[in-house]
Coordinates of C-alpha atoms in Angstrom, one line a residue:
X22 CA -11.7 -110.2 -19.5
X23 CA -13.6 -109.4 -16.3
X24 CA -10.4 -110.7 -14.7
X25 CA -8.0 -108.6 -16.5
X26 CA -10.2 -105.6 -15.8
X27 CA -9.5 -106.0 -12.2
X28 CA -6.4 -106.4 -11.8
X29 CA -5.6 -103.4 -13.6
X30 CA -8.5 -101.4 -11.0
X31 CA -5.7 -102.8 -8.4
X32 CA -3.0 -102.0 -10.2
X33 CA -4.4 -98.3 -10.7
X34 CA -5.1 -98.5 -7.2
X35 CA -1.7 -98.7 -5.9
X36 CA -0.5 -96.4 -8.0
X37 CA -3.0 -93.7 -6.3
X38 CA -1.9 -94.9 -2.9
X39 CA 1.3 -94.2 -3.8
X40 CA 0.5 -90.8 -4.6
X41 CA -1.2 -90.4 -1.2
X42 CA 2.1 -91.7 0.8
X43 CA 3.9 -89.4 -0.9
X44 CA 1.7 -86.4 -0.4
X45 CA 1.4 -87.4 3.2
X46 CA 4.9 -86.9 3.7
X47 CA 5.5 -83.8 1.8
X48 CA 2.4 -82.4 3.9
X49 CA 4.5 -83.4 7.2
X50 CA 7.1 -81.7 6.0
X51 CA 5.4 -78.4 4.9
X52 CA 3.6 -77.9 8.2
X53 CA 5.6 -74.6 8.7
X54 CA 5.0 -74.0 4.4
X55 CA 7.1 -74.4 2.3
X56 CA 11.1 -73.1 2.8
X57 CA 11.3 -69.5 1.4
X58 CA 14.8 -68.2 0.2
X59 CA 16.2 -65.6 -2.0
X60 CA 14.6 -66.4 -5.3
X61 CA 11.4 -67.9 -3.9
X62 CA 11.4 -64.0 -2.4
X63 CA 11.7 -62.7 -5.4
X64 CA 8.8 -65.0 -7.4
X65 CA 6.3 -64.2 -4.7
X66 CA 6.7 -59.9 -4.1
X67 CA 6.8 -60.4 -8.5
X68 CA 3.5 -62.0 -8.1
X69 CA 2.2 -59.0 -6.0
X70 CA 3.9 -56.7 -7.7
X71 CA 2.1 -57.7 -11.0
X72 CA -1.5 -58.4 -9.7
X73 CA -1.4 -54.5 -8.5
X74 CA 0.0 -53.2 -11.8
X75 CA 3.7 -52.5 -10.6
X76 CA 5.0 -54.4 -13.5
X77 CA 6.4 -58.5 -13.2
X78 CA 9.8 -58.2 -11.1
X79 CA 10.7 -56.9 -7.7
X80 CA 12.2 -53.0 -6.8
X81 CA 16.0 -53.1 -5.6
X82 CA 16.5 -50.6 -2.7
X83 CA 17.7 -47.6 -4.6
X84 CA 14.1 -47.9 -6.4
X85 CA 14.9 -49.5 -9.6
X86 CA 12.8 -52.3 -11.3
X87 CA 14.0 -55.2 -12.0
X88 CA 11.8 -57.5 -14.4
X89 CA 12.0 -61.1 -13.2
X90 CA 12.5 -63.9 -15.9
X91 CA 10.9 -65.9 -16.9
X92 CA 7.3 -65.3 -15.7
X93 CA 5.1 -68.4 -15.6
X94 CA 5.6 -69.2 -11.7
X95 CA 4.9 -65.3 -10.8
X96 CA 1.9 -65.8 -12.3
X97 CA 0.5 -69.1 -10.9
X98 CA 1.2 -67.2 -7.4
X99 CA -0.6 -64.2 -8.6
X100 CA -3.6 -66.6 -9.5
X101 CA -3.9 -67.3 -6.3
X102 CA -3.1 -63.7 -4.8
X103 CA -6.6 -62.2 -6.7
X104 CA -8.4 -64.7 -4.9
X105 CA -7.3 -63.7 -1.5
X106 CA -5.3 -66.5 -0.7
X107 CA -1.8 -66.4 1.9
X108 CA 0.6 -67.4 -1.1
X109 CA 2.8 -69.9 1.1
X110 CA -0.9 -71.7 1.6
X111 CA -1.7 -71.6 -1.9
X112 CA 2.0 -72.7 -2.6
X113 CA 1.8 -76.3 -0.1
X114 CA -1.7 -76.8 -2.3
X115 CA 0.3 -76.1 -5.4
X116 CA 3.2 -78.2 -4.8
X117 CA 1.4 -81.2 -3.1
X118 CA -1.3 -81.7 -6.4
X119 CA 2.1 -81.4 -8.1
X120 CA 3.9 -84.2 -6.3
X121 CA 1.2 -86.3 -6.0
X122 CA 0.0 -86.3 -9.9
X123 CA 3.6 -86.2 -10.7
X124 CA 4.6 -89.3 -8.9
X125 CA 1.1 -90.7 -10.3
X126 CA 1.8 -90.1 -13.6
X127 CA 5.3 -91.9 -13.3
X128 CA 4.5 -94.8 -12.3
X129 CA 0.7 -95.8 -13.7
X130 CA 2.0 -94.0 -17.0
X131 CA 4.9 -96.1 -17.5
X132 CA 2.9 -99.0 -16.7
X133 CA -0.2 -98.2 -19.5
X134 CA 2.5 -97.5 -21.8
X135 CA 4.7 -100.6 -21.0
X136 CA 2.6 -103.2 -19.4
X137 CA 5.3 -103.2 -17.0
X138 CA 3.3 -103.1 -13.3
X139 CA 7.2 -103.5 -12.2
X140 CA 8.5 -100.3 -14.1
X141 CA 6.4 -98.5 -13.2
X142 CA 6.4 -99.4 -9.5
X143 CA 10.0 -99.1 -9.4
X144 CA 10.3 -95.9 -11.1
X145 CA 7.9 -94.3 -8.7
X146 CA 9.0 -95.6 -5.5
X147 CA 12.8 -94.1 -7.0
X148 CA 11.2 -90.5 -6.9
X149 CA 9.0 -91.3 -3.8
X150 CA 12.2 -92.3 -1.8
X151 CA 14.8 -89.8 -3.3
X152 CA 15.2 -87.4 -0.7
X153 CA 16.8 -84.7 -3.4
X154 CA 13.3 -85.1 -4.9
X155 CA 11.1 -83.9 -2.1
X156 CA 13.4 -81.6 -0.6
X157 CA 12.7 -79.6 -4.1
X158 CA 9.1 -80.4 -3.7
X159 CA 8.3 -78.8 -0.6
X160 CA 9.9 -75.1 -1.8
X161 CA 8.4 -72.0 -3.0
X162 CA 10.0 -72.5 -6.4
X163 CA 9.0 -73.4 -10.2
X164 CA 10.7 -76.9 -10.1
X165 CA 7.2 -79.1 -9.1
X166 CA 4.9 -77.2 -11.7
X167 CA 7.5 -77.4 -14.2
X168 CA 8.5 -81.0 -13.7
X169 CA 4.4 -82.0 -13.2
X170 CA 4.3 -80.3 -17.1
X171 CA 7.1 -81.9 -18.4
X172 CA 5.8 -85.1 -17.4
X173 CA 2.5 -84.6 -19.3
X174 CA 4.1 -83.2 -22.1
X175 CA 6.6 -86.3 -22.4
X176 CA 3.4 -88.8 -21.7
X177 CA 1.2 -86.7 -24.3
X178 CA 3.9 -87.2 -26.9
X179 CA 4.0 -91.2 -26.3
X180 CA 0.3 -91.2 -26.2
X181 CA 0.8 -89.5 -29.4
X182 CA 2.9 -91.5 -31.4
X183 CA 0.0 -94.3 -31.1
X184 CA -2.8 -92.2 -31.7
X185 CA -1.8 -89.1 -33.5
X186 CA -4.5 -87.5 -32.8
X187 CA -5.1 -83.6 -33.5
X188 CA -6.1 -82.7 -29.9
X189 CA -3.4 -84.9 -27.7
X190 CA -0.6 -82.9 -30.0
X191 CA -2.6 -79.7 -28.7
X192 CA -2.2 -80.6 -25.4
X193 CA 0.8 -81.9 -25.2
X194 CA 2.1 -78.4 -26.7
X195 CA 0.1 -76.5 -24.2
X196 CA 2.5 -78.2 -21.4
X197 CA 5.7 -77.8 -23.0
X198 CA 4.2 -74.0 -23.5
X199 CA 3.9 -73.8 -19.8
X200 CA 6.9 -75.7 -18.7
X201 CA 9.0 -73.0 -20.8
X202 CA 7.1 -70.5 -19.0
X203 CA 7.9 -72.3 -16.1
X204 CA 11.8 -72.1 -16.5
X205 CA 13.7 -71.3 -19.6
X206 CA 15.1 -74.7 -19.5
X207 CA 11.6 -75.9 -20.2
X208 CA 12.2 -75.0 -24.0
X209 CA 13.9 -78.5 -24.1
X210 CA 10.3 -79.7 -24.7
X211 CA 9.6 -78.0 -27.4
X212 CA 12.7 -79.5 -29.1
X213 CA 11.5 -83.1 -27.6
X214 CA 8.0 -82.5 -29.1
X215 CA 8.7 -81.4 -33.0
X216 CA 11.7 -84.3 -32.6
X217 CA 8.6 -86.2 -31.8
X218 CA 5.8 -85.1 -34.2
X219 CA 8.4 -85.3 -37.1
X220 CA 9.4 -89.5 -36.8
X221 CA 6.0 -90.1 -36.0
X222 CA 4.6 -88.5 -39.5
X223 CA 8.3 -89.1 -41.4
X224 CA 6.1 -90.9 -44.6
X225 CA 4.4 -87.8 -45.2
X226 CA 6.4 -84.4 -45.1
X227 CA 3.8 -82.5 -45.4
X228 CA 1.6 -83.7 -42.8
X229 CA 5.0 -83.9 -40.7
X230 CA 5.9 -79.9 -41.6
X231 CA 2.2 -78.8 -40.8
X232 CA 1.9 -81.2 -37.5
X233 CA 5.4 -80.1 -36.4
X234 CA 5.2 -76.6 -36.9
X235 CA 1.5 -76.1 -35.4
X236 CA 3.3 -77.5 -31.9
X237 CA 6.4 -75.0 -32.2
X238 CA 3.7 -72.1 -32.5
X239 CA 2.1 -73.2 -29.8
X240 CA 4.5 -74.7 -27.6
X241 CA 7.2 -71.9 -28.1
X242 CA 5.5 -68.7 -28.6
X243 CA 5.0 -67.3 -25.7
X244 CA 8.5 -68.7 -24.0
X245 CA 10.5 -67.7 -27.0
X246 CA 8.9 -64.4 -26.6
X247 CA 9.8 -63.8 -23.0
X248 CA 13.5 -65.0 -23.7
X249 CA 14.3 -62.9 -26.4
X250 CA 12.6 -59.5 -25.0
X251 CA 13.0 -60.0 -21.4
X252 CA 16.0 -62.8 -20.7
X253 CA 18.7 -62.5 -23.0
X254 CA 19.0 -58.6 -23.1
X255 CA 19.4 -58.9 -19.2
X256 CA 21.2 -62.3 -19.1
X257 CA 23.1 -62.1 -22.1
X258 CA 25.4 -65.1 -23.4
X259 CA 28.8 -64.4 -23.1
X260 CA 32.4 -66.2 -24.2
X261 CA 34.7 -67.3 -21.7
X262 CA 38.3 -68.1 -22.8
X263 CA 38.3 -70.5 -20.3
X264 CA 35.6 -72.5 -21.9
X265 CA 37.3 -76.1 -21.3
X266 CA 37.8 -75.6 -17.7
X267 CA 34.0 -74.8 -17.2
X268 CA 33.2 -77.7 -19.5
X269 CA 35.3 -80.2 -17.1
X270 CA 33.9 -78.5 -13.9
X271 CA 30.5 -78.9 -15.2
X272 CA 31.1 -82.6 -16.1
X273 CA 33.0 -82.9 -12.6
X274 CA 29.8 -81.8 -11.3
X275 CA 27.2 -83.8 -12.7
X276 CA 28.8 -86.8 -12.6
X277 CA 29.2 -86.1 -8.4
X278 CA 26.2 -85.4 -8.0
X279 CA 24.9 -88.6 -10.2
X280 CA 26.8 -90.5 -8.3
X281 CA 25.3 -90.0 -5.1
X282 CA 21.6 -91.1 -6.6
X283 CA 22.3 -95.2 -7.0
X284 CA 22.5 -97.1 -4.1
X285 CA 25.2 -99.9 -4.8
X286 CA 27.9 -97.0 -5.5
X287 CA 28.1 -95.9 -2.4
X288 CA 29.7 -99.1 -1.0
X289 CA 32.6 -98.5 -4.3
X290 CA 35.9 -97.5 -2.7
X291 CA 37.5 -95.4 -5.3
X292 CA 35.9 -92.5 -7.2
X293 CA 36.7 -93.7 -10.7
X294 CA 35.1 -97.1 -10.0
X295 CA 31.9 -95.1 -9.3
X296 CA 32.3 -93.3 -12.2
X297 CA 33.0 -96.1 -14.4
X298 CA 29.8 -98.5 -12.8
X299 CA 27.5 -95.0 -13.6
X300 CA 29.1 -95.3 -17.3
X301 CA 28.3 -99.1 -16.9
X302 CA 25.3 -99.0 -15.7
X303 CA 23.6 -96.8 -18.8
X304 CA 25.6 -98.6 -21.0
X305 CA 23.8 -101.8 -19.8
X306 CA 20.2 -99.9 -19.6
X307 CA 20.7 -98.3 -23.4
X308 CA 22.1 -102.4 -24.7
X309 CA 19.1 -103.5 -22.8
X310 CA 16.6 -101.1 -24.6
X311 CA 18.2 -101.6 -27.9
X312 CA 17.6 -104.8 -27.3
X313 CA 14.4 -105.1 -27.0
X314 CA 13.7 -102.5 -30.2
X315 CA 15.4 -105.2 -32.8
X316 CA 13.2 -107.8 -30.9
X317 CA 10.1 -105.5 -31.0
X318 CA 10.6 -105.1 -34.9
X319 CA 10.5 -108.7 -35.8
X320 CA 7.5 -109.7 -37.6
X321 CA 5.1 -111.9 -35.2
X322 CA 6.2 -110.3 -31.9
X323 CA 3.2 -111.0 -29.9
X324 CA 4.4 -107.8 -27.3
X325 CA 2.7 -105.1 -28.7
X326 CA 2.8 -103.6 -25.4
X327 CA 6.8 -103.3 -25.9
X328 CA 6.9 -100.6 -28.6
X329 CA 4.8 -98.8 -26.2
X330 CA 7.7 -99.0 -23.7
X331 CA 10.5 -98.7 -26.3
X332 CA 8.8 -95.6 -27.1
X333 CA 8.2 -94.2 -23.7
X334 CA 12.0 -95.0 -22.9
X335 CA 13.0 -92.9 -26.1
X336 CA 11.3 -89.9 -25.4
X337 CA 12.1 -89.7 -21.9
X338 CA 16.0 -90.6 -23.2
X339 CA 15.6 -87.9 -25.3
X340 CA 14.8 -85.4 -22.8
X341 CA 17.3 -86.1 -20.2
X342 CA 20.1 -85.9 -22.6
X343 CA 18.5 -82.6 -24.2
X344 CA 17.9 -81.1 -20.1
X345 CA 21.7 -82.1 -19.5
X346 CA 22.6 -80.4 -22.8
X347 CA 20.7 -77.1 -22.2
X348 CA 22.2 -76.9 -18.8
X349 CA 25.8 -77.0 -20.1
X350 CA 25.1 -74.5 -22.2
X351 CA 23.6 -72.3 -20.1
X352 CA 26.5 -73.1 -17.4
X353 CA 29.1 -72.1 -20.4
X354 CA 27.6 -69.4 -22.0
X355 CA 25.6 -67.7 -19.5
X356 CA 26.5 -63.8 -18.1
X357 CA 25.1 -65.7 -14.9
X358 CA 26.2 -69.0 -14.5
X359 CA 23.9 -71.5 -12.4
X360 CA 24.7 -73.6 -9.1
X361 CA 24.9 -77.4 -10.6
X362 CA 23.0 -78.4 -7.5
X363 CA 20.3 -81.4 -6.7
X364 CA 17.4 -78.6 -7.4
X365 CA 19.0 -78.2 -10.9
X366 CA 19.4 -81.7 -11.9
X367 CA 16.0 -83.2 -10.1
X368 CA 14.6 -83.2 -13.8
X369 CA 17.6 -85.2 -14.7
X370 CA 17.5 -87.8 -12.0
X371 CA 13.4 -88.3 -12.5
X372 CA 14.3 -89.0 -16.3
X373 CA 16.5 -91.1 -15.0
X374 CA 14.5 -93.0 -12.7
X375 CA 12.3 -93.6 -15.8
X376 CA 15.3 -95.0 -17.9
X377 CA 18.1 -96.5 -16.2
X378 CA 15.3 -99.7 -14.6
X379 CA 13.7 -99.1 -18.0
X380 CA 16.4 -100.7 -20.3
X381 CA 16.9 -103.7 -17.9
X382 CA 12.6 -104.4 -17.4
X383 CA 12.5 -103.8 -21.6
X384 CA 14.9 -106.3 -22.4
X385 CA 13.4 -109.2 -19.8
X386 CA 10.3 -108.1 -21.6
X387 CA 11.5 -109.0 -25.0
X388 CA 13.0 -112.1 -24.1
X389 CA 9.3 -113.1 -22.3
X390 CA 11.3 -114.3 -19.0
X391 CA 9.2 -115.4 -16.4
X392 CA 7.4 -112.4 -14.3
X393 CA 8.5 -113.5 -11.1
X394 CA 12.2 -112.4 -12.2
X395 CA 11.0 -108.5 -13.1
X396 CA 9.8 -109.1 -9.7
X397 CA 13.2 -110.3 -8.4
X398 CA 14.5 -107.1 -9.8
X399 CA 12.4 -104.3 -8.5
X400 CA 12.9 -106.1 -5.2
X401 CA 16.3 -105.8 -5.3
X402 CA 16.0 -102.0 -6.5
X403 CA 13.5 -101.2 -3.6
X404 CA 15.6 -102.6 -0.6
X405 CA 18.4 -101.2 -2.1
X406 CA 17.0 -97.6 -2.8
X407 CA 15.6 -98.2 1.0
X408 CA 18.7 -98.7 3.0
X409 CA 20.1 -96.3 1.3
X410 CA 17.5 -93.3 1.0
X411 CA 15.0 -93.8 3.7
X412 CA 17.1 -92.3 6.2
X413 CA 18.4 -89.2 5.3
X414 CA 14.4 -89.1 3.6
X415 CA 13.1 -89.1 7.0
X416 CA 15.6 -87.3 8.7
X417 CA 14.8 -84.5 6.5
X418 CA 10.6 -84.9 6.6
X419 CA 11.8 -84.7 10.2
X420 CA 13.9 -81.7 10.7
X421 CA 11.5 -79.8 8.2
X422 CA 8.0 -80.4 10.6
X423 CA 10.0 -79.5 13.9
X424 CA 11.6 -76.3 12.4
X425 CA 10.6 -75.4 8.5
X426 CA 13.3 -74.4 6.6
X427 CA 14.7 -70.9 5.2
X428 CA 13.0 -67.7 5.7
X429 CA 9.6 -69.8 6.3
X430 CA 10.9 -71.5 8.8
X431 CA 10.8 -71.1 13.3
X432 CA 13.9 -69.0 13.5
X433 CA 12.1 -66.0 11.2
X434 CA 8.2 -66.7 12.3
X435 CA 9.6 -66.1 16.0
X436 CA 12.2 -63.2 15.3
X437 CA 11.8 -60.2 17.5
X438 CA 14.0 -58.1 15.5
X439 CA 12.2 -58.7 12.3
X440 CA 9.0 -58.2 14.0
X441 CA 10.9 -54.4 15.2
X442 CA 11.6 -54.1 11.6
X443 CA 8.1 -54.1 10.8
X444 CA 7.4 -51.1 13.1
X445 CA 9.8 -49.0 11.8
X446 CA 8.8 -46.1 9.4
X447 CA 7.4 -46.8 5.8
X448 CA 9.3 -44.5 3.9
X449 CA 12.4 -44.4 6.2
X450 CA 15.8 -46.5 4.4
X451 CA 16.8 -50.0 5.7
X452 CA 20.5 -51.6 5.8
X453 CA 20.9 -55.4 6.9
X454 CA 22.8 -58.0 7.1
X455 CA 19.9 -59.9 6.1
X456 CA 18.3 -58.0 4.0
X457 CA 16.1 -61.3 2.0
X458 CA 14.2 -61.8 5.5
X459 CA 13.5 -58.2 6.3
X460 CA 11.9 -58.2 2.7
X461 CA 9.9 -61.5 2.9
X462 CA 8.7 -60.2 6.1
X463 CA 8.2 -56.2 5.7
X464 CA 8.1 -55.8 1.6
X465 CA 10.6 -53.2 1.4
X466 CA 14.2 -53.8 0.2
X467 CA 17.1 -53.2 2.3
X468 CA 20.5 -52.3 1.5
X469 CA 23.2 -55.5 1.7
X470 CA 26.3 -54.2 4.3
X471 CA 29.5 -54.5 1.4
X472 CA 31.6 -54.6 3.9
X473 CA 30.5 -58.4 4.2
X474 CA 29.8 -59.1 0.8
X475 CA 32.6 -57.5 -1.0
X476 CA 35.0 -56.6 2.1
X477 CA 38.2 -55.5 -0.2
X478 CA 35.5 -52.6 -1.1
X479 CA 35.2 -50.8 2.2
X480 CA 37.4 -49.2 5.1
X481 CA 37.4 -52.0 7.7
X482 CA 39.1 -49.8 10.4
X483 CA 36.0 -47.5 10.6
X484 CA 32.9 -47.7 11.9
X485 CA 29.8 -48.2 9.7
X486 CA 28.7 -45.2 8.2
X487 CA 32.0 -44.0 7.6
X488 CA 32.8 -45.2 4.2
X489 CA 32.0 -44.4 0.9
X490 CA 29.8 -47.5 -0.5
X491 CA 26.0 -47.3 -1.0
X492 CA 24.7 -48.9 2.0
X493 CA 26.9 -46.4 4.5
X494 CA 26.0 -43.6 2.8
X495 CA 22.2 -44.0 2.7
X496 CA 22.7 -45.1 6.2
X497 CA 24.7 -41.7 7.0
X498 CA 22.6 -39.6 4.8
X499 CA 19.8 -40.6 4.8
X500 CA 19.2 -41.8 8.4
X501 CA 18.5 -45.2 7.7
X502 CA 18.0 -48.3 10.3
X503 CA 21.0 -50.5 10.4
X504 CA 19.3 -53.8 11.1
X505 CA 21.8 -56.7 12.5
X506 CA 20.7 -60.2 13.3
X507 CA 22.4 -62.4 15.3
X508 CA 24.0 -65.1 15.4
X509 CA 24.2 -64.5 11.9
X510 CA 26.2 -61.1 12.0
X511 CA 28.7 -62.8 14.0
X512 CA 29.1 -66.1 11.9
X513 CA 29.7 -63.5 8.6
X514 CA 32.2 -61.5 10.6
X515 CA 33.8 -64.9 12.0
X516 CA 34.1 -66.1 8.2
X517 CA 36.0 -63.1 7.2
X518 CA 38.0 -62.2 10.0
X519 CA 38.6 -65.5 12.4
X520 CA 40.3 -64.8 15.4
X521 CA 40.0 -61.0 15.0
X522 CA 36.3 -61.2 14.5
X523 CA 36.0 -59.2 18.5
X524 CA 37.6 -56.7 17.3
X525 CA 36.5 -55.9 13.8
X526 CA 32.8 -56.2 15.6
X527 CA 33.4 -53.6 17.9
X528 CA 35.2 -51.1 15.0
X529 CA 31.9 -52.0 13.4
X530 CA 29.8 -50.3 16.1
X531 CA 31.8 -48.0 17.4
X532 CA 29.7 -45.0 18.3
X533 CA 26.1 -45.7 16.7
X534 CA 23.0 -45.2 18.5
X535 CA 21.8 -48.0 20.0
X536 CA 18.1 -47.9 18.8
X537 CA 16.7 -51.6 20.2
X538 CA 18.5 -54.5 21.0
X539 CA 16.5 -57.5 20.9
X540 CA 16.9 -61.3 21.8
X541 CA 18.3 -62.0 18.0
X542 CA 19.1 -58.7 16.9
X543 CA 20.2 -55.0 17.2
X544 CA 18.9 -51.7 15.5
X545 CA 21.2 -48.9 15.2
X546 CA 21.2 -45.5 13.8
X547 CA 23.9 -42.7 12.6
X548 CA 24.9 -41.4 15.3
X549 CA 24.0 -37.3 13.9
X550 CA 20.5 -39.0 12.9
X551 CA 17.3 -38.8 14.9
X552 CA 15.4 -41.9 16.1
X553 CA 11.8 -42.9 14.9

């Protein structure tokens, strides 16, 4: 016994060093904070916008609100606002507890659930390595507090179905609560959870209804009533009559994208062998689990850790195929359909992280083979997942420590023109080519230049201020600052206009006063319009 106890301190213990890698290379990373683009923009000026009682969402530049959805991350931010705190700070705290309990949770979870030190290790050193994981753990966005939920809302659940007890079902609602308040996605949980709560209490349907319903309330309240009053009426569903195409790009796109996660596929020459090992390979995992289910339910099994697995394997199952279900619908149905990226499908790949070794370690469990060939396997799965990951991982901890990333990063702390910006007027207009930056940096909302955003809208052949869009009149009417950055304004013009880019440049121009030109920048004026 005394024996046993200790080698499940060590085994805890490596779990928890783990952790600490893994935080200790997110923390090299975020030593400029954490990368800051458009919508991390928008979830931080929402947090200050709602902690001084102008409402949850940001102001466009021509004034109007616009509420932002949903609105658990805003408020985590603004948590830390009221107490003073620099919110890309509070945001490397945030997402580093989040990694590191996270990747914690993963692997000693699966073990205590399993009895599979091997699982467990092997699921965790998956996410540790995966450089699409961290890359989406060192941002200003919802993903690590809504994946650190999840987690403990799927774990909760298999805790639950051994010991259904009243206050594990309450806090495993609680997460899913805040994971759907974390993303709308997150209502998959809730659907995971009374999925759950019914099987486990399927002899009595009464206990079942009352258990099942109590974790709805709790866990879909709140979200469900942020979606319907705040989401839907300004992101409506919509039909598209092109609904099959959008199904098969959506498919093309996941299965790309899962395709570049497992090691051994990238050394597959043709595109439908990849495809077909990825179909292969979860076939194999979901035999293996199924397995090990009709072995677990024989009488005499003396594995009663295995149902614990089996069950952890199911609920996890569960929710990736749920996640991967919501998202199609959302990418089908939605008035604004979502970039299938690495960022969106991270929840995916963690699931599958959890399931895909799952079904292989399950069934060598059931059959009671030796331990040294669990070992053999995870081996195999970390040298692999090492060649193949470990160097784009590090080149990426790499690049983020020298420079940062996005508006966070060395090119914006170090701009002179957005440091010109700042100095500028309060109440006078702003128009700019990059107008997320001046925002981050300044709080005030500039105009976005249509003529390189929607070109077939404007009079190229005139200069700015000519034309008839919003952002030339209220810089001709108004007297607003035309704020240019560079090289970035001549990258956009290169992209629309190639060879003729000189030319359409100096069109552009043509006869504004010159206010400042700076090492990365220029800020011009009408030419009728005084100068601050």
């Amino acid at each position: 016994m005394r024996s046993r106890s200790f080698s499940n301190v060590v085994i805890t213990l490596s779990f928890l060093l783990l952790s600490l890698v893994g935080v200790g290379g997110l923390l090299y990373a975020l030593r400029w904070g954490p990368w800051v683009y458009s919508d991390s923009v928008a979830y931080i000026l929402s947090a200050y916008n709602w902690i001084t009682g102008r409402g949850l969402g940001i102001f466009n530049p021509s004034g109007e609100f616009d509420p932002m959805m949903p609105p658990g991350y805003p408020w985590l931010i603004g948590a830390f606002l009221v107490l003073n705190l620099d919110p890309l700070h509070a945001i490397t705290v945030v997402n580093s507890l989040c990694f590191a309990l996270g990747l914690f949770l993963l692997g000693w979870g699966t073990w205590r659930l399993s009895g599979s030190w091997f699982w467990g290790w092997t699921t965790a050193m998956l996410v540790l390595l995966a450089p699409w994981v961290i890359s989406n753990f060192d941002g200003a966005m919802s993903e690590p507090p809504y994946m650190l939920l999840t987690l403990l809302n799927l774990f909760l659940l298999a805790h639950y179905t051994h010991s259904p007890r009243l206050e594990v079902g309450i806090a495993a609602a609680l997460c899913a609560a805040g994971a759907g308040l974390m993303r709308t996605i997150g209502l998959v949980n809730l659907v995971v959870g009374v999925l759950v709560i019914l099987v486990v209490h399927r002899r009595s349907q009464r206990e079942a209804a009352i258990r099942a319903s109590g974790y709805a309330i709790m866990a879909g309240m709140l979200p469900l009533v942020w979606l319907f009053r705040e989401t839907l009426p300004n992101r409506p569903f919509v039909w598209d009559s092109s609904l099959l195409t959008q199904a098969n790009t959506f498919r093309q796109s996941v299965t790309r994208l899962s395709l570049q996660w497992v090691p051994i596929f990238k050394m597959l020459p043709a595109s439908w062998l990849k495809s077909l090992a990825l179909v292969t390979m979860g076939l194999l995992a979901g035999w293996g689990a199924g397995w090990a289910w009709k072995q677990a339910r024989r009488e005499g099994n003396p594995q009663p850790e295995l149902a614990g697995g089996l069950t952890w394997w199911a609920i996890v199952t569960l929710y990736a195929l749920g996640y991967l279900l919501f998202l199609g619908l959302s990418y089908l149905f939605s008035s604004l359909t979502p970039d299938i990226d690495t960022r969106l499908l991270m929840p995916f790949f963690i699931a599958l992280a959890v399931v895909i070794p799952g079904g292989f370690f399950l069934a060598m469990r059931a059959r009671s083979v030796a331990p040294h060939w669990e070992g053999l396997l995870a081996a195999l799965i970390f040298l692999s997942t090492l060649i193949y990951y470990l160097p784009t991982t590090v080149s990426y901890l790499s690049q983020r420590h020298t420079t940062g990333s996005g508006y966070s990063g060395l090119r914006w702390r170090d701009s002179e023109t957005l440091r010109a910006a700042q100095d500028l007027p309060a109440n006078l207009p702003l128009v700019s080519n990059q107008p997320i930056a001046v925002l981050f940096y300044t709080q005030r909302f500039p105009y976005e230049i249509t003529r390189l955003v929607q070109p077939d809208r404007a009079v190229l052949e005139q200069p700015f201020g000519n034309g008839m869009s919003e952002d030339e009149l209220v810089f001709r009417t108004r007297c607003a600052a035309l704020i240019l950055f560079e090289p970035e304004f001549s990258q956009q013009m290169r992209a629309l206009y190639g060879d003729q880019t000189a030319r359409y440049q100096a069109i552009f121009t043509a006869g504004l006063r010159l206010y400042r030109r700076l090492d990365d920048g220029v800020i011009y004026f009408y030419p009728t319009c005084p100068t601050p």
